GROMACS .gro file of C-alpha atoms in nm:
model
   88
    1UNK     CA    1   0.660  -1.271   2.540
    2UNK     CA    2   0.454  -1.248   2.852
    3UNK     CA    3   0.231  -0.972   2.731
    4UNK     CA    4   0.143  -1.107   2.391
    5UNK     CA    5   0.184  -1.477   2.445
    6UNK     CA    6   0.394  -1.510   2.134
    7UNK     CA    7   0.707  -1.715   2.129
    8UNK     CA    8   1.027  -1.508   2.062
    9UNK     CA    9   1.125  -1.709   1.773
   10UNK     CA   10   0.788  -1.662   1.602
   11UNK     CA   11   0.819  -1.285   1.667
   12UNK     CA   12   1.170  -1.252   1.542
   13UNK     CA   13   1.081  -1.436   1.230
   14UNK     CA   14   0.778  -1.216   1.159
   15UNK     CA   15   0.949  -0.888   1.250
   16UNK     CA   16   1.305  -0.941   1.110
   17UNK     CA   17   1.333  -1.267   0.920
   18UNK     CA   18   1.052  -1.225   0.653
   19UNK     CA   19   1.125  -0.856   0.578
   20UNK     CA   20   1.497  -0.935   0.527
   21UNK     CA   21   1.413  -1.229   0.309
   22UNK     CA   22   1.169  -1.015   0.108
   23UNK     CA   23   1.425  -0.738   0.059
   24UNK     CA   24   1.714  -0.963  -0.037
   25UNK     CA   25   1.620  -0.983  -0.420
   26UNK     CA   26   1.568  -0.607  -0.429
   27UNK     CA   27   1.910  -0.551  -0.252
   28UNK     CA   28   2.091  -0.774  -0.492
   29UNK     CA   29   1.929  -0.623  -0.800
   30UNK     CA   30   2.010  -0.278  -0.679
   31UNK     CA   31   2.370  -0.378  -0.619
   32UNK     CA   32   2.392  -0.517  -0.976
   33UNK     CA   33   2.230  -0.211  -1.134
   34UNK     CA   34   2.467   0.015  -0.949
   35UNK     CA   35   2.774  -0.200  -1.042
   36UNK     CA   36   2.695  -0.241  -1.409
   37UNK     CA   37   2.472   0.058  -1.485
   38UNK     CA   38   2.607   0.331  -1.256
   39UNK     CA   39   2.385   0.646  -1.259
   40UNK     CA   40   2.581   0.931  -1.417
   41UNK     CA   41   2.308   1.188  -1.318
   42UNK     CA   42   2.011   1.224  -1.095
   43UNK     CA   43   1.738   1.145  -1.356
   44UNK     CA   44   1.904   0.809  -1.443
   45UNK     CA   45   1.916   0.730  -1.075
   46UNK     CA   46   1.540   0.777  -1.037
   47UNK     CA   47   1.483   0.563  -1.353
   48UNK     CA   48   1.686   0.293  -1.197
   49UNK     CA   49   1.488   0.315  -0.878
   50UNK     CA   50   1.161   0.300  -1.067
   51UNK     CA   51   1.270  -0.012  -1.252
   52UNK     CA   52   1.396  -0.196  -0.952
   53UNK     CA   53   1.129  -0.087  -0.695
   54UNK     CA   54   0.856  -0.336  -0.822
   55UNK     CA   55   1.077  -0.623  -0.722
   56UNK     CA   56   1.071  -0.495  -0.365
   57UNK     CA   57   0.697  -0.461  -0.367
   58UNK     CA   58   0.661  -0.814  -0.500
   59UNK     CA   59   0.894  -0.957  -0.254
   60UNK     CA   60   0.715  -0.796   0.036
   61UNK     CA   61   0.376  -0.898  -0.114
   62UNK     CA   62   0.460  -1.265  -0.139
   63UNK     CA   63   0.697  -1.311   0.153
   64UNK     CA   64   0.553  -1.090   0.431
   65UNK     CA   65   0.184  -1.151   0.374
   66UNK     CA   66  -0.008  -1.474   0.405
   67UNK     CA   67  -0.232  -1.584   0.119
   68UNK     CA   68  -0.541  -1.488   0.314
   69UNK     CA   69  -0.385  -1.141   0.377
   70UNK     CA   70  -0.308  -1.099   0.007
   71UNK     CA   71  -0.659  -1.192  -0.090
   72UNK     CA   72  -0.814  -0.948   0.157
   73UNK     CA   73  -0.583  -0.668   0.065
   74UNK     CA   74  -0.638  -0.733  -0.309
   75UNK     CA   75  -1.018  -0.719  -0.264
   76UNK     CA   76  -1.010  -0.401  -0.053
   77UNK     CA   77  -0.734  -0.211  -0.233
   78UNK     CA   78  -0.612  -0.346  -0.551
   79UNK     CA   79  -0.947  -0.420  -0.729
   80UNK     CA   80  -1.081  -0.074  -0.667
   81UNK     CA   81  -0.757   0.084  -0.793
   82UNK     CA   82  -0.769  -0.140  -1.112
   83UNK     CA   83  -1.145  -0.029  -1.169
   84UNK     CA   84  -1.049   0.329  -1.121
   85UNK     CA   85  -0.774   0.299  -1.379
   86UNK     CA   86  -1.005   0.093  -1.598
   87UNK     CA   87  -0.756  -0.196  -1.601
   88UNK     CA   88  -1.010  -0.460  -1.473
   0.00000   0.00000   0.00000
């Protein structure tokens, strides 16, 4: 607090609160997939992870980054990737 001049509550929210909130839907869906569609072999496990992982990325994208950060990251990283893949 003394070094960075950031209130402890703001720091805790940014470092712990937002990531936990962002990961909650991913954790819930992972639990449900494992409960109702248990992987019987390794390949199915990787298919499950591949299907559920975009929810984690979306959660972190919208919860952990501000609108300005999302716009900046999209301009610098997503648009060039889309052009390279010829999706935009």
